PDB file of C-alpha atoms in Angstrom:
ATOM      1  CA  MET H 700      43.031  60.853 174.959  1.00  0.00           C
ATOM      2  CA  THR H 701      41.828  62.002 179.136  1.00  0.00           C
ATOM      3  CA  THR H 702      39.797  64.110 180.507  1.00  0.00           C
ATOM      4  CA  PRO H 703      41.534  66.639 183.557  1.00  0.00           C
ATOM      5  CA  ASN H 704      40.981  65.324 186.376  1.00  0.00           C
ATOM      6  CA  GLY H 705      39.955  68.737 188.080  1.00  0.00           C
ATOM      7  CA  PRO H 706      41.129  68.579 192.032  1.00  0.00           C
ATOM      8  CA  THR H 707      41.530  71.949 192.797  1.00  0.00           C
ATOM      9  CA  ALA H 708      37.056  72.498 191.533  1.00  0.00           C
ATOM     10  CA  LEU H 709      36.898  69.404 193.123  1.00  0.00           C
ATOM     11  CA  ARG H 710      38.573  70.733 196.643  1.00  0.00           C
ATOM     12  CA  ARG H 711      35.567  73.207 196.812  1.00  0.00           C
ATOM     13  CA  ILE H 712      32.725  71.420 196.486  1.00  0.00           C
ATOM     14  CA  ILE H 713      34.312  69.466 200.038  1.00  0.00           C
ATOM     15  CA  ALA H 714      35.762  72.347 201.380  1.00  0.00           C
ATOM     16  CA  ALA H 715      31.516  73.899 200.369  1.00  0.00           C
ATOM     17  CA  GLU H 716      30.699  70.443 202.126  1.00  0.00           C
ATOM     18  CA  LEU H 717      33.159  70.552 205.085  1.00  0.00           C
ATOM     19  CA  ARG H 718      31.381  73.614 206.633  1.00  0.00           C
ATOM     20  CA  ARG H 719      27.852  73.016 205.923  1.00  0.00           C
ATOM     21  CA  LEU H 720      28.444  69.909 207.565  1.00  0.00           C
ATOM     22  CA  ARG H 721      30.492  71.683 210.681  1.00  0.00           C
ATOM     23  CA  MET H 722      28.018  74.357 211.472  1.00  0.00           C
ATOM     24  CA  ALA H 723      25.147  71.340 210.660  1.00  0.00           C
ATOM     25  CA  SER H 724      27.032  69.547 213.792  1.00  0.00           C
ATOM     26  CA  ASP H 725      27.593  73.444 215.931  1.00  0.00           C
ATOM     27  CA  LEU H 726      30.532  73.608 215.827  1.00  0.00           C
ATOM     28  CA  THR H 727      32.955  76.267 215.784  1.00  0.00           C
ATOM     29  CA  GLN H 728      36.329  75.777 213.576  1.00  0.00           C
ATOM     30  CA  ARG H 729      38.517  75.376 215.818  1.00  0.00           C
ATOM     31  CA  GLN H 730      36.372  72.872 218.210  1.00  0.00           C
ATOM     32  CA  ALA H 731      35.953  70.045 214.953  1.00  0.00           C
ATOM     33  CA  ALA H 732      39.934  71.251 214.962  1.00  0.00           C
ATOM     34  CA  GLU H 733      39.533  69.321 217.847  1.00  0.00           C
ATOM     35  CA  GLN H 734      37.621  66.532 218.181  1.00  0.00           C
ATOM     36  CA  THR H 735      39.289  65.351 215.249  1.00  0.00           C
ATOM     37  CA  GLY H 736      42.531  65.891 216.597  1.00  0.00           C
ATOM     38  CA  ILE H 737      43.419  68.423 213.670  1.00  0.00           C
ATOM     39  CA  ASP H 738      45.657  72.007 213.142  1.00  0.00           C
ATOM     40  CA  PRO H 739      43.462  74.150 212.869  1.00  0.00           C
ATOM     41  CA  SER H 740      45.469  75.837 210.409  1.00  0.00           C
ATOM     42  CA  ALA H 741      45.090  72.140 208.162  1.00  0.00           C
ATOM     43  CA  MET H 742      41.194  72.663 209.448  1.00  0.00           C
ATOM     44  CA  ALA H 743      40.727  75.350 207.481  1.00  0.00           C
ATOM     45  CA  ARG H 744      42.759  75.451 204.766  1.00  0.00           C
ATOM     46  CA  TYR H 745      40.565  72.263 204.160  1.00  0.00           C
ATOM     47  CA  GLU H 746      37.694  74.082 204.791  1.00  0.00           C
ATOM     48  CA  GLY H 747      39.142  77.175 202.767  1.00  0.00           C
ATOM     49  CA  GLY H 748      39.469  74.115 199.477  1.00  0.00           C
ATOM     50  CA  VAL H 749      43.430  75.203 199.447  1.00  0.00           C
ATOM     51  CA  SER H 750      44.808  72.061 200.249  1.00  0.00           C
ATOM     52  CA  SER H 751      44.043  68.252 199.514  1.00  0.00           C
ATOM     53  CA  MET H 752      42.505  65.897 202.898  1.00  0.00           C
ATOM     54  CA  SER H 753      44.609  61.717 202.951  1.00  0.00           C
ATOM     55  CA  ASN H 754      40.921  59.068 203.562  1.00  0.00           C
ATOM     56  CA  PRO H 755      41.784  58.824 206.966  1.00  0.00           C
ATOM     57  CA  VAL H 756      41.753  62.002 207.767  1.00  0.00           C
ATOM     58  CA  ALA H 757      38.229  62.619 205.724  1.00  0.00           C
ATOM     59  CA  GLU H 758      36.631  59.842 207.635  1.00  0.00           C
ATOM     60  CA  LYS H 759      37.674  60.935 211.062  1.00  0.00           C
ATOM     61  CA  VAL H 760      36.187  64.377 209.482  1.00  0.00           C
ATOM     62  CA  PHE H 761      33.032  62.482 208.503  1.00  0.00           C
ATOM     63  CA  ALA H 762      32.907  60.657 211.826  1.00  0.00           C
ATOM     64  CA  VAL H 763      32.733  63.317 214.409  1.00  0.00           C
ATOM     65  CA  TYR H 764      30.061  64.984 211.716  1.00  0.00           C
ATOM     66  CA  GLY H 765      27.726  62.065 212.164  1.00  0.00           C
ATOM     67  CA  VAL H 766      27.957  60.882 208.172  1.00  0.00           C
ATOM     68  CA  ASP H 767      25.843  58.513 207.263  1.00  0.00           C
ATOM     69  CA  ALA H 768      28.298  55.783 205.293  1.00  0.00           C
ATOM     70  CA  GLU H 769      26.090  55.711 202.800  1.00  0.00           C
ATOM     71  CA  ARG H 770      26.813  59.379 202.053  1.00  0.00           C
ATOM     72  CA  ASN H 771      30.164  58.851 203.770  1.00  0.00           C
ATOM     73  CA  ALA H 772      31.454  56.560 200.714  1.00  0.00           C
ATOM     74  CA  GLU H 773      30.464  59.340 198.554  1.00  0.00           C
ATOM     75  CA  LEU H 774      32.599  61.989 199.807  1.00  0.00           C
ATOM     76  CA  LEU H 775      35.795  59.820 200.423  1.00  0.00           C
ATOM     77  CA  ASP H 776      35.551  58.448 196.047  1.00  0.00           C
ATOM     78  CA  LEU H 777      35.621  62.765 195.962  1.00  0.00           C
ATOM     79  CA  VAL H 778      37.775  63.489 198.806  1.00  0.00           C
ATOM     80  CA  LYS H 779      40.638  61.084 197.070  1.00  0.00           C
ATOM     81  CA  ARG H 780      39.674  62.550 193.389  1.00  0.00           C
ATOM     82  CA  SER H 781      40.406  66.014 195.119  1.00  0.00           C
ATOM     83  CA  ARG H 782      44.153  64.565 195.139  1.00  0.00           C
ATOM     84  CA  LYS H 783      44.669  62.691 191.918  1.00  0.00           C
ATOM     85  CA  ARG H 784      47.061  64.455 189.668  1.00  0.00           C
ATOM     86  CA  ARG H 785      47.753  63.674 186.132  1.00  0.00           C
ATOM     87  CA  PRO H 786      50.819  60.777 185.810  1.00  0.00           C
ATOM     88  CA  LYS H 787      53.937  61.385 184.725  1.00  0.00           C
ATOM     89  CA  GLY H 788      54.363  61.759 181.252  1.00  0.00           C
ATOM     90  CA  GLU H 789      50.414  61.631 179.832  1.00  0.00           C
ATOM     91  CA  GLU H 790      49.511  63.711 177.798  1.00  0.00           C
ATOM     92  CA  ARG H 791      46.717  66.227 178.578  1.00  0.00           C
ATOM     93  CA  ALA H 792      42.423  66.996 176.581  1.00  0.00           C
ATOM     94  CA  VAL H 793      42.626  69.260 174.558  1.00  0.00           C
ATOM     95  CA  VAL H 794      40.866  71.469 175.981  1.00  0.00           C
ATOM     96  CA  TRP H 795      40.781  75.191 176.583  1.00  0.00           C
ATOM     97  CA  GLU H 796      43.305  75.097 179.367  1.00  0.00           C
ATOM     98  CA  PRO H 797      40.578  78.032 181.228  1.00  0.00           C
ATOM     99  CA  VAL H 798      38.197  75.209 180.522  1.00  0.00           C
ATOM    100  CA  GLU H 799      39.616  71.819 182.634  1.00  0.00           C
ATOM    101  CA  ASP H 800      37.929  72.746 186.203  1.00  0.00           C
ATOM    102  CA  LEU H 801      35.027  74.084 183.917  1.00  0.00           C
ATOM    103  CA  ILE H 802      34.741  69.741 182.820  1.00  0.00           C
ATOM    104  CA  ALA H 803      35.428  67.988 186.657  1.00  0.00           C
ATOM    105  CA  LEU H 804      32.508  69.929 187.648  1.00  0.00           C
ATOM    106  CA  GLU H 805      30.435  69.219 184.448  1.00  0.00           C
ATOM    107  CA  ARG H 806      30.480  65.742 185.225  1.00  0.00           C
ATOM    108  CA  ASP H 807      30.260  66.313 189.322  1.00  0.00           C
ATOM    109  CA  ALA H 808      26.694  68.460 188.815  1.00  0.00           C
ATOM    110  CA  SER H 809      23.479  67.189 189.306  1.00  0.00           C
ATOM    111  CA  ILE H 810      22.316  71.162 187.796  1.00  0.00           C
ATOM    112  CA  ILE H 811      23.632  72.802 184.958  1.00  0.00           C
ATOM    113  CA  ARG H 812      21.537  76.397 184.143  1.00  0.00           C
ATOM    114  CA  GLU H 813      23.187  78.810 181.420  1.00  0.00           C
ATOM    115  CA  VAL H 814      23.135  81.478 179.633  1.00  0.00           C
ATOM    116  CA  ALA H 815      24.185  82.202 175.449  1.00  0.00           C
ATOM    117  CA  ILE H 816      24.045  84.931 173.424  1.00  0.00           C
ATOM    118  CA  GLN H 817      26.545  83.491 170.938  1.00  0.00           C
ATOM    119  CA  PRO H 818      27.495  81.510 169.997  1.00  0.00           C
ATOM    120  CA  MET H 819      25.359  78.293 170.337  1.00  0.00           C
ATOM    121  CA  PRO H 820      26.633  76.556 174.375  1.00  0.00           C
ATOM    122  CA  GLY H 821      29.226  73.977 173.477  1.00  0.00           C
ATOM    123  CA  MET H 822      26.798  71.457 175.524  1.00  0.00           C
ATOM    124  CA  ILE H 823      24.768  71.310 172.653  1.00  0.00           C
ATOM    125  CA  GLN H 824      26.558  71.747 169.529  1.00  0.00           C
ATOM    126  CA  THR H 825      25.561  69.449 166.777  1.00  0.00           C
ATOM    127  CA  GLU H 826      29.556  67.757 165.193  1.00  0.00           C
ATOM    128  CA  ARG H 827      29.502  70.519 161.545  1.00  0.00           C
ATOM    129  CA  TYR H 828      28.255  73.432 164.492  1.00  0.00           C
ATOM    130  CA  ALA H 829      30.968  72.519 166.216  1.00  0.00           C
ATOM    131  CA  ARG H 830      33.891  72.366 163.780  1.00  0.00           C
ATOM    132  CA  ALA H 831      32.772  75.526 161.944  1.00  0.00           C
ATOM    133  CA  ILE H 832      33.681  77.622 165.172  1.00  0.00           C
ATOM    134  CA  LEU H 833      37.020  75.582 166.017  1.00  0.00           C
ATOM    135  CA  GLY H 834      37.394  76.518 162.609  1.00  0.00           C
ATOM    136  CA  ARG H 835      37.997  79.605 162.319  1.00  0.00           C
ATOM    137  CA  GLY H 836      40.732  80.578 164.182  1.00  0.00           C
ATOM    138  CA  LYS H 837      45.284  79.022 163.321  1.00  0.00           C
ATOM    139  CA  LEU H 838      44.886  75.957 164.739  1.00  0.00           C
ATOM    140  CA  GLY H 839      45.692  73.147 162.030  1.00  0.00           C
ATOM    141  CA  ALA H 840      43.596  70.603 161.247  1.00  0.00           C
ATOM    142  CA  ASP H 841      43.696  67.536 163.690  1.00  0.00           C
ATOM    143  CA  VAL H 842      43.799  69.705 166.404  1.00  0.00           C
ATOM    144  CA  VAL H 843      40.584  70.997 165.318  1.00  0.00           C
ATOM    145  CA  GLU H 844      39.889  67.136 165.009  1.00  0.00           C
ATOM    146  CA  ASP H 845      40.573  66.674 168.868  1.00  0.00           C
ATOM    147  CA  HIS H 846      38.813  69.691 169.655  1.00  0.00           C
ATOM    148  CA  VAL H 847      35.077  68.505 168.100  1.00  0.00           C
ATOM    149  CA  GLN H 848      35.481  65.269 169.487  1.00  0.00           C
ATOM    150  CA  ALA H 849      36.749  66.444 173.370  1.00  0.00           C
ATOM    151  CA  ARG H 850      33.584  69.169 172.649  1.00  0.00           C
ATOM    152  CA  LEU H 851      31.139  65.994 171.513  1.00  0.00           C
ATOM    153  CA  SER H 852      32.377  63.886 174.862  1.00  0.00           C
ATOM    154  CA  ARG H 853      31.273  66.507 176.984  1.00  0.00           C
ATOM    155  CA  ALA H 854      28.042  67.319 174.864  1.00  0.00           C
ATOM    156  CA  THR H 855      27.256  63.377 176.650  1.00  0.00           C
ATOM    157  CA  ILE H 856      26.941  65.147 180.615  1.00  0.00           C
ATOM    158  CA  VAL H 857      23.609  65.845 179.193  1.00  0.00           C
ATOM    159  CA  THR H 858      23.047  63.497 176.455  1.00  0.00           C
ATOM    160  CA  GLY H 859      24.113  60.583 178.094  1.00  0.00           C
ATOM    161  CA  ASP H 860      22.125  58.449 180.757  1.00  0.00           C
ATOM    162  CA  GLY H 861      20.050  61.794 181.392  1.00  0.00           C
ATOM    163  CA  HIS H 862      21.024  62.470 185.610  1.00  0.00           C
ATOM    164  CA  VAL H 863      22.510  65.904 184.527  1.00  0.00           C
ATOM    165  CA  GLU H 864      19.846  68.792 184.212  1.00  0.00           C
ATOM    166  CA  TYR H 865      20.256  70.825 181.464  1.00  0.00           C
ATOM    167  CA  TRP H 866      18.390  74.128 181.424  1.00  0.00           C
ATOM    168  CA  VAL H 867      19.402  76.909 178.584  1.00  0.00           C
ATOM    169  CA  VAL H 868      18.509  80.246 178.421  1.00  0.00           C
ATOM    170  CA  LEU H 869      19.678  81.455 173.896  1.00  0.00           C
ATOM    171  CA  HIS H 870      18.699  83.898 173.033  1.00  0.00           C
ATOM    172  CA  GLU H 871      17.901  84.966 169.082  1.00  0.00           C
ATOM    173  CA  ALA H 872      20.614  86.558 168.269  1.00  0.00           C
ATOM    174  CA  ALA H 873      22.797  82.407 168.363  1.00  0.00           C
ATOM    175  CA  LEU H 874      19.890  81.114 166.615  1.00  0.00           C
ATOM    176  CA  ARG H 875      20.531  83.636 163.832  1.00  0.00           C
ATOM    177  CA  CYS H 876      24.759  83.725 163.358  1.00  0.00           C
ATOM    178  CA  ALA H 877      24.424  81.917 160.673  1.00  0.00           C
ATOM    179  CA  VAL H 878      27.702  80.003 161.805  1.00  0.00           C
ATOM    180  CA  GLY H 879      28.757  77.401 159.466  1.00  0.00           C
ATOM    181  CA  GLY H 880      26.158  78.760 156.453  1.00  0.00           C
ATOM    182  CA  ALA H 881      22.759  77.208 155.658  1.00  0.00           C
ATOM    183  CA  GLU H 882      23.667  73.652 156.267  1.00  0.00           C
ATOM    184  CA  THR H 883      25.328  73.255 159.041  1.00  0.00           C
ATOM    185  CA  MET H 884      22.588  75.639 160.645  1.00  0.00           C
ATOM    186  CA  ARG H 885      19.084  74.551 159.553  1.00  0.00           C
ATOM    187  CA  ASP H 886      20.892  70.438 161.646  1.00  0.00           C
ATOM    188  CA  GLN H 887      21.583  72.623 164.833  1.00  0.00           C
ATOM    189  CA  LEU H 888      17.707  73.720 164.916  1.00  0.00           C
ATOM    190  CA  ALA H 889      16.836  70.866 164.786  1.00  0.00           C
ATOM    191  CA  HIS H 890      19.229  69.254 166.941  1.00  0.00           C
ATOM    192  CA  LEU H 891      18.118  71.838 169.841  1.00  0.00           C
ATOM    193  CA  ALA H 892      14.511  70.428 168.263  1.00  0.00           C
ATOM    194  CA  GLU H 893      15.258  66.987 169.146  1.00  0.00           C
ATOM    195  CA  LEU H 894      17.237  68.266 172.543  1.00  0.00           C
ATOM    196  CA  SER H 895      14.387  69.573 173.336  1.00  0.00           C
ATOM    197  CA  LYS H 896      11.989  66.198 173.721  1.00  0.00           C
ATOM    198  CA  ARG H 897      13.917  64.982 176.350  1.00  0.00           C
ATOM    199  CA  PRO H 898      13.245  65.255 179.963  1.00  0.00           C
ATOM    200  CA  ASN H 899      16.417  66.164 181.569  1.00  0.00           C
ATOM    201  CA  ILE H 900      16.499  69.486 179.578  1.00  0.00           C
ATOM    202  CA  THR H 901      14.888  72.792 178.842  1.00  0.00           C
ATOM    203  CA  ILE H 902      15.672  75.097 176.054  1.00  0.00           C
ATOM    204  CA  GLN H 903      14.474  78.762 176.671  1.00  0.00           C
ATOM    205  CA  VAL H 904      14.411  81.088 174.211  1.00  0.00           C
ATOM    206  CA  LEU H 905      14.976  84.973 174.731  1.00  0.00           C
ATOM    207  CA  PRO H 906      13.826  86.982 171.619  1.00  0.00           C
ATOM    208  CA  ASP H 907      15.905  90.585 170.882  1.00  0.00           C
ATOM    209  CA  SER H 908      11.654  91.644 171.706  1.00  0.00           C
ATOM    210  CA  ALA H 909      12.261  90.802 175.133  1.00  0.00           C
ATOM    211  CA  GLY H 910      14.272  94.271 175.772  1.00  0.00           C
ATOM    212  CA  ALA H 911      17.562  94.252 178.174  1.00  0.00           C
ATOM    213  CA  HIS H 912      17.925  91.854 179.987  1.00  0.00           C
ATOM    214  CA  PRO H 913      20.434  90.608 183.671  1.00  0.00           C
ATOM    215  CA  ALA H 914      23.243  88.805 180.528  1.00  0.00           C
ATOM    216  CA  LEU H 915      23.820  91.320 178.646  1.00  0.00           C
ATOM    217  CA  SER H 916      27.215  91.667 180.411  1.00  0.00           C
ATOM    218  CA  GLY H 917      27.760  88.608 179.338  1.00  0.00           C
ATOM    219  CA  PRO H 918      27.003  84.595 179.245  1.00  0.00           C
ATOM    220  CA  PHE H 919      27.079  82.661 182.505  1.00  0.00           C
ATOM    221  CA  LYS H 920      26.711  79.146 183.773  1.00  0.00           C
ATOM    222  CA  LEU H 921      25.722  78.024 187.119  1.00  0.00           C
ATOM    223  CA  LEU H 922      26.283  74.451 188.917  1.00  0.00           C
ATOM    224  CA  ARG H 923      25.106  73.339 191.497  1.00  0.00           C
ATOM    225  CA  PHE H 924      25.464  69.824 193.406  1.00  0.00           C
ATOM    226  CA  PRO H 925      24.221  66.404 194.935  1.00  0.00           C
ATOM    227  CA  ILE H 926      27.031  65.925 197.081  1.00  0.00           C
ATOM    228  CA  ALA H 927      26.965  69.180 198.453  1.00  0.00           C
ATOM    229  CA  PRO H 928      23.660  71.163 197.821  1.00  0.00           C
ATOM    230  CA  GLU H 929      24.083  74.736 199.483  1.00  0.00           C
ATOM    231  CA  TYR H 930      26.940  74.895 197.443  1.00  0.00           C
ATOM    232  CA  GLY H 931      27.259  76.243 193.459  1.00  0.00           C
ATOM    233  CA  ILE H 932      29.578  77.414 191.506  1.00  0.00           C
ATOM    234  CA  VAL H 933      28.862  80.690 188.368  1.00  0.00           C
ATOM    235  CA  TYR H 934      31.382  79.658 185.563  1.00  0.00           C
ATOM    236  CA  LEU H 935      32.580  82.643 183.577  1.00  0.00           C
ATOM    237  CA  ASP H 936      34.857  83.328 180.603  1.00  0.00           C
ATOM    238  CA  TYR H 937      36.607  85.647 178.340  1.00  0.00           C
ATOM    239  CA  LEU H 938      38.587  86.092 175.382  1.00  0.00           C
ATOM    240  CA  THR H 939      42.428  85.290 177.143  1.00  0.00           C
ATOM    241  CA  GLY H 940      41.156  82.502 180.562  1.00  0.00           C
ATOM    242  CA  ALA H 941      37.415  82.800 182.818  1.00  0.00           C
ATOM    243  CA  ASP H 942      36.741  82.632 186.467  1.00  0.00           C
ATOM    244  CA  TYR H 943      34.881  81.019 188.594  1.00  0.00           C
ATOM    245  CA  LEU H 944      32.957  82.507 191.212  1.00  0.00           C
ATOM    246  CA  ASP H 945      32.074  80.938 194.314  1.00  0.00           C
ATOM    247  CA  GLU H 946      30.891  83.574 196.993  1.00  0.00           C
ATOM    248  CA  PRO H 947      27.536  82.672 198.429  1.00  0.00           C
ATOM    249  CA  GLU H 948      26.381  86.719 198.203  1.00  0.00           C
ATOM    250  CA  GLU H 949      27.638  86.220 194.426  1.00  0.00           C
ATOM    251  CA  VAL H 950      26.268  82.649 193.000  1.00  0.00           C
ATOM    252  CA  ALA H 951      22.091  83.826 195.460  1.00  0.00           C
ATOM    253  CA  GLN H 952      22.601  87.315 192.828  1.00  0.00           C
ATOM    254  CA  TYR H 953      23.392  85.569 189.541  1.00  0.00           C
ATOM    255  CA  ASP H 954      20.229  83.132 190.799  1.00  0.00           C
ATOM    256  CA  ASP H 955      18.073  85.649 190.359  1.00  0.00           C
ATOM    257  CA  ALA H 956      19.819  87.006 188.015  1.00  0.00           C
ATOM    258  CA  TYR H 957      19.094  83.771 185.407  1.00  0.00           C
ATOM    259  CA  LEU H 958      15.293  83.166 187.592  1.00  0.00           C
ATOM    260  CA  HIS H 959      14.702  86.802 185.936  1.00  0.00           C
ATOM    261  CA  LEU H 960      15.633  85.423 182.643  1.00  0.00           C
ATOM    262  CA  ILE H 961      13.223  82.482 182.037  1.00  0.00           C
ATOM    263  CA  LYS H 962      10.526  84.333 183.059  1.00  0.00           C
ATOM    264  CA  MET H 963      11.407  86.606 180.312  1.00  0.00           C
ATOM    265  CA  ALA H 964      12.340  84.380 177.882  1.00  0.00           C
ATOM    266  CA  LEU H 965       9.994  82.754 175.614  1.00  0.00           C
ATOM    267  CA  SER H 966       7.683  79.165 177.361  1.00  0.00           C
ATOM    268  CA  GLU H 967       9.169  76.113 176.413  1.00  0.00           C
ATOM    269  CA  GLN H 968       6.970  75.997 173.958  1.00  0.00           C
ATOM    270  CA  ALA H 969       6.551  78.766 172.396  1.00  0.00           C
ATOM    271  CA  SER H 970      10.637  78.802 171.706  1.00  0.00           C
ATOM    272  CA  LEU H 971      10.278  75.637 170.144  1.00  0.00           C
ATOM    273  CA  ALA H 972       8.082  77.139 168.123  1.00  0.00           C
ATOM    274  CA  PHE H 973      10.336  80.341 167.543  1.00  0.00           C
ATOM    275  CA  ILE H 974      13.160  78.074 166.269  1.00  0.00           C
ATOM    276  CA  LYS H 975      11.357  75.825 163.150  1.00  0.00           C
ATOM    277  CA  LYS H 976      10.261  79.395 162.476  1.00  0.00           C
ATOM    278  CA  LEU H 977      13.451  81.170 162.650  1.00  0.00           C
ATOM    279  CA  SER H 978      14.970  78.053 161.163  1.00  0.00           C
ATOM    280  CA  LYS H 979      12.236  78.405 157.985  1.00  0.00           C
ATOM    281  CA  GLU H 980      12.344  81.521 157.421  1.00  0.00           C
ATOM    282  CA  LEU H 981      16.687  82.389 158.083  1.00  0.00           C
ATOM    283  CA  TYR H 982      18.061  78.847 156.930  1.00  0.00           C
ATOM    284  CA  SER H 983      15.334  76.741 154.489  1.00  0.00           C
TER     285      SER H 983
END
């Protein structure tokens, strides 16, 4: 089982950084094309995330923009990975197809912000909870198991070396939805309590008593990247697919919504107490 390379997702990040570097150099797109000897239409495709650059072309561009050696190496690695394709005959990763780009983005992110109504976000699910969620359909046992292991592998993005800052707002509904029964939920809520001790993970609960809130239209995930600090992506999923929003104006609206939600939610300490209290009341 392999992790998707997500070339389309990586091109989005590169495109954003190309635009930022060009503007920081006070060049128009046409001027940048002239100085690098790149066809203007090709430059537009690179900055639009439509086409992948070769590394020699990327080196020309970064030289014109005055990128230092360390950052140049980081960007060239990203450029190389953006061209990578799954070898012919190689098995696809066992994940829901619309989430393949998300996996690549999560692995390159430095900050992940998430709002969940129900169920629990995949990144903080226990194995038993994930199995209960994924086994509710018509998939065979072997396929369910592959999906469970793929989900647990994704969780290491935030539970591994801690390089990703993960902040989640959990609606009370996620805590009350008895996925898998009392024992599964008791373990899941204990898992949340343990995760909350990690320095890179913040868990806040949005109680029912908060009333109307900015996520009434649905959950969402915000991602930021060290390689392109001014760039952000909002991920939204639904029954039959997923959307990726990266227009700055749209991302800013979700940023504002998230800031509003963390103000409405219980503090970290109060959230932990709430989780423990609810576990005792509902699942002991």
